[in-house]
Short mmCIF file of C-alpha atoms and ligand atoms in Angstrom, two decimals:
data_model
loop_
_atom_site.label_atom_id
_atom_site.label_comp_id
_atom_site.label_asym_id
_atom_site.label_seq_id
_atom_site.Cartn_x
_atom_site.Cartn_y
_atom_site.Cartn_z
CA UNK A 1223 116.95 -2.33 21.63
CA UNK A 1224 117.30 -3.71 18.19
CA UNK A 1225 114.13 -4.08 15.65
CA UNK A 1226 113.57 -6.82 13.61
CA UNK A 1227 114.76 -5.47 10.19
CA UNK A 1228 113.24 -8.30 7.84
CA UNK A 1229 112.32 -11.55 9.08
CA UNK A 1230 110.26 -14.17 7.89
CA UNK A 1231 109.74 -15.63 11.40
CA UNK A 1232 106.71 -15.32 13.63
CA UNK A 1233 106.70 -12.08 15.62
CA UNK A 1234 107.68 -12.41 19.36
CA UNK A 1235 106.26 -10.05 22.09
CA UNK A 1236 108.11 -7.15 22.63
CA UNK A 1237 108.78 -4.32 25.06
CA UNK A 1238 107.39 -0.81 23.50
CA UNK A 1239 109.89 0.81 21.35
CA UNK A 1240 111.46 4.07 22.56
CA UNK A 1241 111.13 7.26 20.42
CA UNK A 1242 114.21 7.36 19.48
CA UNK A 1243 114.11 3.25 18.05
CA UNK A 1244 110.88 4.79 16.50
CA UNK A 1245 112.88 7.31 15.07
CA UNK A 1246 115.70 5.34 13.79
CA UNK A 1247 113.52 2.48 12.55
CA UNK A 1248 111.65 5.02 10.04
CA UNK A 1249 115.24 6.51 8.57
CA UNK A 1250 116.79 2.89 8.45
CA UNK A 1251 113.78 1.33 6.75
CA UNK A 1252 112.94 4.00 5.01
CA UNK A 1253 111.61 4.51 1.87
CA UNK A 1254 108.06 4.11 3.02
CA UNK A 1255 105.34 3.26 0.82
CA UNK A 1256 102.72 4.51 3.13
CA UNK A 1257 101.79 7.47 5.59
CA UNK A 1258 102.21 5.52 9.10
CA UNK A 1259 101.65 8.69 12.13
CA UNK A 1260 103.31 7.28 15.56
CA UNK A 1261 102.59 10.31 17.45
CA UNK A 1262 105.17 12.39 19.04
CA UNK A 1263 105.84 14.25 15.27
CA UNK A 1264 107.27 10.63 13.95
CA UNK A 1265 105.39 9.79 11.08
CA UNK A 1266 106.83 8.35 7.29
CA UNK A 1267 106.23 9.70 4.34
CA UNK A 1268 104.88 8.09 1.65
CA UNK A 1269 106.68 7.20 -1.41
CA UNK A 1270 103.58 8.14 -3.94
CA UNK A 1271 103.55 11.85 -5.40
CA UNK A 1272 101.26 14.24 -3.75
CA UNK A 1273 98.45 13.73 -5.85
CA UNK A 1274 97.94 10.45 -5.32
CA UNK A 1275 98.21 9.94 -1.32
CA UNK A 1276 94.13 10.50 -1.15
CA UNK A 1277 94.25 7.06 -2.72
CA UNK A 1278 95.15 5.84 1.11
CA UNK A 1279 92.40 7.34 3.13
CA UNK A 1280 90.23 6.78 0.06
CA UNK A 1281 90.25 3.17 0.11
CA UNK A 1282 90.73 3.01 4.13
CA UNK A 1283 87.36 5.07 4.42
CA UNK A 1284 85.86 2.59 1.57
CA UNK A 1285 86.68 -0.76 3.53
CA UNK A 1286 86.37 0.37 6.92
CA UNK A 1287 82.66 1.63 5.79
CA UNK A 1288 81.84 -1.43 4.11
CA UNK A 1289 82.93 -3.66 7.31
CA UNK A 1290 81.26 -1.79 9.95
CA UNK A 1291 78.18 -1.88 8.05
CA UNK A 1292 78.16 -5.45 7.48
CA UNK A 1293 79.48 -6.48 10.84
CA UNK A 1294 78.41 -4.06 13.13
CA UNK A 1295 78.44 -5.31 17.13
CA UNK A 1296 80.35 -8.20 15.84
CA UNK A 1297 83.52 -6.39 15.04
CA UNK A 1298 85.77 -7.34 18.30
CA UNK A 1299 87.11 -10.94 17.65
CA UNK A 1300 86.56 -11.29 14.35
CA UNK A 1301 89.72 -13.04 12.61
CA UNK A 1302 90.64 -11.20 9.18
CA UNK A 1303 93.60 -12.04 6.30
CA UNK A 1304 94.99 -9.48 4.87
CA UNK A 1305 96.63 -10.54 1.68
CA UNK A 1306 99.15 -9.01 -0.02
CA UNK A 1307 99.04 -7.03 3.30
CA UNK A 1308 102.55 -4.73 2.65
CA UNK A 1309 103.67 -2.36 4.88
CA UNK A 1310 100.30 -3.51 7.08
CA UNK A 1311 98.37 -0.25 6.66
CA UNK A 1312 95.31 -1.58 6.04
CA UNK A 1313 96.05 -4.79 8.82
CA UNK A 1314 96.49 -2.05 11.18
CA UNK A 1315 93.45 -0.41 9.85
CA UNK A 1316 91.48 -3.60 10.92
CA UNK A 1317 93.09 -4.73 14.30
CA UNK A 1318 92.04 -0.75 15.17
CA UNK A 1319 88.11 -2.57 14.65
CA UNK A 1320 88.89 -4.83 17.10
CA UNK A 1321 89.97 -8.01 14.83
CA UNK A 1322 92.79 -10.22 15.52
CA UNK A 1323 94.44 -9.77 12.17
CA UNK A 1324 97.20 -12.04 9.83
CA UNK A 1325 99.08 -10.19 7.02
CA UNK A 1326 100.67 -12.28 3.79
CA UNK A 1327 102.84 -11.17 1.90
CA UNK A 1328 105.16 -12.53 -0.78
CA UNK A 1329 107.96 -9.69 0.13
CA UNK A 1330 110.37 -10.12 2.96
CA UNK A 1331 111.21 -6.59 2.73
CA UNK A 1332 107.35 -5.98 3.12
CA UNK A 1333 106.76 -7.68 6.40
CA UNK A 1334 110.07 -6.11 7.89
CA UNK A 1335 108.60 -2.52 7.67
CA UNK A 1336 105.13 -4.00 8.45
CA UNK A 1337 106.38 -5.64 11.46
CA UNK A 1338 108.36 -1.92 12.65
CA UNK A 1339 105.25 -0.28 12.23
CA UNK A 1340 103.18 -2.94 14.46
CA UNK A 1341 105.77 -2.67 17.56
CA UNK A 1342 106.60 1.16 16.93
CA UNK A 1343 102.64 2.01 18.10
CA UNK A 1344 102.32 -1.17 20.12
CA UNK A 1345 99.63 -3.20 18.27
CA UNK A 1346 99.74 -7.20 19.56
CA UNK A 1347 96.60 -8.09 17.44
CA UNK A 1348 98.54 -8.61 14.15
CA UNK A 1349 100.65 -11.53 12.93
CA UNK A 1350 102.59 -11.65 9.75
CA UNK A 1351 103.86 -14.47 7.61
CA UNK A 1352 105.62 -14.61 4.16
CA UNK A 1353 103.71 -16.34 1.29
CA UNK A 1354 102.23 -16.29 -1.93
CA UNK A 1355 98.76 -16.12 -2.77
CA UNK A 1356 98.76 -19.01 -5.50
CA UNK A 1357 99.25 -21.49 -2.45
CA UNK A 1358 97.36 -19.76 0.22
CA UNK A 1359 94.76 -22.17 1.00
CA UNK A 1360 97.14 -25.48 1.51
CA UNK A 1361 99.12 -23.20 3.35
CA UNK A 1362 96.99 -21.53 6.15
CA UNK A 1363 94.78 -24.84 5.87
CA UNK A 1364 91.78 -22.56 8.09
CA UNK A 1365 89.30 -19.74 7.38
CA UNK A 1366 88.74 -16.43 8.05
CA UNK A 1367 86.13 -14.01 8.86
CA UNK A 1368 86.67 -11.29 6.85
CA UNK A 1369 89.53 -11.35 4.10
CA UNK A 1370 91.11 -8.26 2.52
CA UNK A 1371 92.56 -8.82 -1.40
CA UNK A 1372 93.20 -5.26 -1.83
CA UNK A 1373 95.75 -3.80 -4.54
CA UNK A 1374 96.80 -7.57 -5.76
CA UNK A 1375 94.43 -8.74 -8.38
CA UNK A 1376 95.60 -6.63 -10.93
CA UNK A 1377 99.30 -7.69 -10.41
CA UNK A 1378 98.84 -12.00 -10.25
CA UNK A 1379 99.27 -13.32 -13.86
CA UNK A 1380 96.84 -15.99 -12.51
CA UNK A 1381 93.63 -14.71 -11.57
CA UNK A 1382 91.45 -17.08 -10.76
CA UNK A 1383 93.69 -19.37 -9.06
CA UNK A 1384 94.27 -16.83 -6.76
CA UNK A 1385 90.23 -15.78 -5.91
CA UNK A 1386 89.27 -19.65 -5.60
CA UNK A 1387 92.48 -18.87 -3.03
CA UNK A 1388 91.09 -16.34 -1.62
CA UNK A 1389 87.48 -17.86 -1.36
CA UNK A 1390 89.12 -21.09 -0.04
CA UNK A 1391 90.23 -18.92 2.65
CA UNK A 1392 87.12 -16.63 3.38
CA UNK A 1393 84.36 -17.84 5.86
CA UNK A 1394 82.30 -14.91 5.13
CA UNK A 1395 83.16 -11.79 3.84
CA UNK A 1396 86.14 -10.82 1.17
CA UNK A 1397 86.79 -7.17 0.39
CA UNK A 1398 88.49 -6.54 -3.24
CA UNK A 1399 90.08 -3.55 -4.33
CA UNK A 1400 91.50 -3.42 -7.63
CA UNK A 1401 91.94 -1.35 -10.26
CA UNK A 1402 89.81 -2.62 -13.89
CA UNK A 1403 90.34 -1.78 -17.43
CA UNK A 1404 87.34 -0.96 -19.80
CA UNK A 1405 84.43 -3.22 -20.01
CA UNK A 1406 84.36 -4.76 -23.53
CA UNK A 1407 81.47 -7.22 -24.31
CA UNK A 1408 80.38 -8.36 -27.47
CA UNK A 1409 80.22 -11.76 -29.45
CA UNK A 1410 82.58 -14.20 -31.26
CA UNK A 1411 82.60 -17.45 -33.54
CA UNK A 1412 82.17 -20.14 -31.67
CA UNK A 1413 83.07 -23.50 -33.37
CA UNK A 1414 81.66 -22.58 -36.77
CA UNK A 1415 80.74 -19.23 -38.90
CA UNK A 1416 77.02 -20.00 -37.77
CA UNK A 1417 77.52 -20.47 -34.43
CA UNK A 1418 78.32 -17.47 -32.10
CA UNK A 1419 79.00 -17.09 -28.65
CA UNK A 1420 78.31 -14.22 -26.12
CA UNK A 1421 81.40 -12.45 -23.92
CA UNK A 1422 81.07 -10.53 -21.25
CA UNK A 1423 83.92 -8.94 -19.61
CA UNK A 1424 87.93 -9.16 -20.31
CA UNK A 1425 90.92 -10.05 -18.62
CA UNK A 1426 93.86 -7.34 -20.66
CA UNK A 1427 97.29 -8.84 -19.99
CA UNK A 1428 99.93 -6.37 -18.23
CA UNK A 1429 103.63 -6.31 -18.58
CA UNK A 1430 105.15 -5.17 -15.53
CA UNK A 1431 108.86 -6.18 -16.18
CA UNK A 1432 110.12 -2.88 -16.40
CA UNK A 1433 108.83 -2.30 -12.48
CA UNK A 1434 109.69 -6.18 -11.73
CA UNK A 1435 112.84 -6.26 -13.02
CA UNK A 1436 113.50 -2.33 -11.21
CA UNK A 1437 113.00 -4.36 -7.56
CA UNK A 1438 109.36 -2.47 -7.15
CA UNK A 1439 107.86 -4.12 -3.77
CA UNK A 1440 104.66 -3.56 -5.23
CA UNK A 1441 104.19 -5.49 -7.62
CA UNK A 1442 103.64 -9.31 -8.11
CA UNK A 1443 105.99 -11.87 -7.84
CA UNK A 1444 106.52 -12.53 -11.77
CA UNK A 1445 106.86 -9.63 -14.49
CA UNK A 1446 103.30 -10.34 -16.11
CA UNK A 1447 99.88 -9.86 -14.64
CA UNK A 1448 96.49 -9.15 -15.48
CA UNK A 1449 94.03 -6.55 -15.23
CA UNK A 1450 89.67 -7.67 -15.05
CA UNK A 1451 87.25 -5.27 -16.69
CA UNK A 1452 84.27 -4.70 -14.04
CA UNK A 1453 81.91 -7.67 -15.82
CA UNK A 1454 84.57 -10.16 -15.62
CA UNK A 1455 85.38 -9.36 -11.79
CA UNK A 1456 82.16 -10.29 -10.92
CA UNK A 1457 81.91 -13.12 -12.88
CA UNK A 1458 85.20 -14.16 -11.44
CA UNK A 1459 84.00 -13.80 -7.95
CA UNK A 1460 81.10 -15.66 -8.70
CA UNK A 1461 83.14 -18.74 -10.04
CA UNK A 1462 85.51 -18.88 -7.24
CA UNK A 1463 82.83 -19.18 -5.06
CA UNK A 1464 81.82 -16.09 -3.57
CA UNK A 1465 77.41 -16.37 -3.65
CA UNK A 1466 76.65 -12.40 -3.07
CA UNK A 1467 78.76 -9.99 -4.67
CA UNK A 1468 78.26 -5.81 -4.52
CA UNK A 1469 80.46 -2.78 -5.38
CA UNK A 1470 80.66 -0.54 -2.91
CA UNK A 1471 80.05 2.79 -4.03
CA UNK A 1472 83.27 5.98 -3.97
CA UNK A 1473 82.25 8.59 -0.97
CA UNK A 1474 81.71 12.00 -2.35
CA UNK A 1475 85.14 13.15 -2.58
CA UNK A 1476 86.88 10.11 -3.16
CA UNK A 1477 90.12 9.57 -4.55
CA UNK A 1478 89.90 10.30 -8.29
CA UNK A 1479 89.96 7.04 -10.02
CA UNK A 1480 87.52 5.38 -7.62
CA UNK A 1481 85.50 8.34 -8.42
CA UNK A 1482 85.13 7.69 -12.15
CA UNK A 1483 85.21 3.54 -11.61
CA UNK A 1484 88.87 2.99 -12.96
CA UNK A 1485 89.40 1.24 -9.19
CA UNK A 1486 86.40 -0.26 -7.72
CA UNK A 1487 85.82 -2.11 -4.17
CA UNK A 1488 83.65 -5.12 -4.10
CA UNK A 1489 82.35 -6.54 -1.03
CA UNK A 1490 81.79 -10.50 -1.24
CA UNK A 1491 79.97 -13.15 0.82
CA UNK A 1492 80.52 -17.07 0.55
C1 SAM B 631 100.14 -2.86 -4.80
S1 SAM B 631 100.61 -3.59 -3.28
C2 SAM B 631 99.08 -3.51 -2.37
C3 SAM B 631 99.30 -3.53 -0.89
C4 SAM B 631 98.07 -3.39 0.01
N1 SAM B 631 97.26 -4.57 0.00
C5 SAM B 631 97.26 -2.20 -0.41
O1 SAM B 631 96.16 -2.39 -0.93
O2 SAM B 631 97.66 -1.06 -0.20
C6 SAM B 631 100.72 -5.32 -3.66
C7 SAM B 631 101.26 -6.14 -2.48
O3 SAM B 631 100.99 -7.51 -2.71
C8 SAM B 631 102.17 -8.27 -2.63
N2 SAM B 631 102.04 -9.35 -3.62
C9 SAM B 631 102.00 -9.21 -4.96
N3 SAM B 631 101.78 -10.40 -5.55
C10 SAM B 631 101.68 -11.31 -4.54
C11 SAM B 631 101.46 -12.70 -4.51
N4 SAM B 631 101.30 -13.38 -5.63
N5 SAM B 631 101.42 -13.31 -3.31
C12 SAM B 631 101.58 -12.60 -2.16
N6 SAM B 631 101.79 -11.27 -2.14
C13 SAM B 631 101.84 -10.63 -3.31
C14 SAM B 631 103.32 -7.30 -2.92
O4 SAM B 631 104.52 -7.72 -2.34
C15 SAM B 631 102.77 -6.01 -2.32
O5 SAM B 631 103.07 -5.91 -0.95
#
């Protein structure tokens, strides 16, 4: 039976894949960004040197932690966006706890793989759609329970259109994982030599053309994109809307830039 390669249509039910579609699907589609394990000794490797695959389980063990704590019983049912959602890892991750889950992602070549891995291990809780997070709001028009923004903020060259998106979109709870730069505070002229104002927290601009331009599927959709220092992340949050927002603290033994707070996860509440 064939499998949807890359579609930007809405998946269909389908009959369970046999091992040897499973196999074929992970050499056709193949390179693989993450570690996806369908049993049987079928698994993908991940694209990302050795060193770095703890970043995976890191952040899995980070947001599944921070969920189950603040949801508890209510887990099964819950709805959850996952945007910028990939290959669907972290989707996956969440329709595992029981939610019904909806990936976005601005990368048809994305939600092909994503959409393999879903029907290779026979998970029906998880829809995927292309789109962009600038527009996200007009264009799901409804809320969520829990929203993952994981691994995008740092790569939109708009920030805070896209976290009043993402509030716009979040009912309750928004989980943000992003990498920062280092805090710099301090003051400036404001309007006159005698008048001074107080900042707190930068936004560095990033060029990622090289990577753009090189057809990388992770990064955003145009070459430039910006990167928050901790202090202006929260404040951020706060503007778009979000009322209550925490870090969550790295696990001992965490992946080694959540360890020394060069990626953070923030847990937010509307
Ligand atoms: C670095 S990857 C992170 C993937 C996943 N969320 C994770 O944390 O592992 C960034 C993903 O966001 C998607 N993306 C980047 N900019 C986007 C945008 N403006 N709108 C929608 N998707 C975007 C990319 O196609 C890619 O799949």
């Amino acid at each position: 039976m064939p499998f949807r390669i890359v579609s930007g249509e809405p998946p269909e039910p389908e009959e369970e894949l046999t091992l040897d579609e499973i196999r074929r699907g992970i050499e056709e589609l193949g390179p693989w960004f993450y570690p996806f394990d369908f049993g049987d000794g079928l698994r993908t490797t991940a694209l990302v040197p050795e060193s770095v695959t703890a970043i995976f389980d890191t952040r899995l063990q980070m947001v599944n932690t921070t969920v189950i704590q603040y949801f508890g019983d209510r887990l099964g049912g819950l709805e959850c966006i996952d945007i910028g959602c990939h290959e669907g890892f972290y989707s996956l991750a969440m329709a595992r706890l029981g939610m019904r889950v909806h990936g976005v992602d601005g990368r048809d070549e994305n939600l092909g793989r994503a959409r393999f891995v879903a029907d290779a291990l026979g998970v029906t809780d998880v829809t995927y759609r292309k789109g962009r997070v600038e527009t996200l709001a007009a264009d799901e028009g409804r809320q969520y329970d829990l929203t993952l923004f994981l691994g995008v903020l740092y790569h939109v060259e708009d920030p805070m259109l896209c976290l009043r998106q993402v509030a716009d979109v979040t009912h309750e709870m928004c989980v943000i994982e992003t990498q920062v730069v280092d805090e710099v505070e301090g003051t400036t002229e404001w309007g006159s030599r005698d008048w001074k104002r107080r900042y707190q927290g930068i936004l560095a601009l990033i060029d990622e053309t090289g990577e753009f331009d090189a057809g990388v599927r992770e990064t955003g959709m145009t070459p430039m994109a910006t990167c928050p220092s901790p202090k202006a992340l929260r404040f951020m949050l706060h503007q778009a809307g979000f009322r209550r927002v925490e870090q969550v603290p790295p696990h001992e033994g965490a992946y080694e830039q959540h360890a020394r707070g060069k990626r953070v996860v923030y847990a937010a509440w509307k």
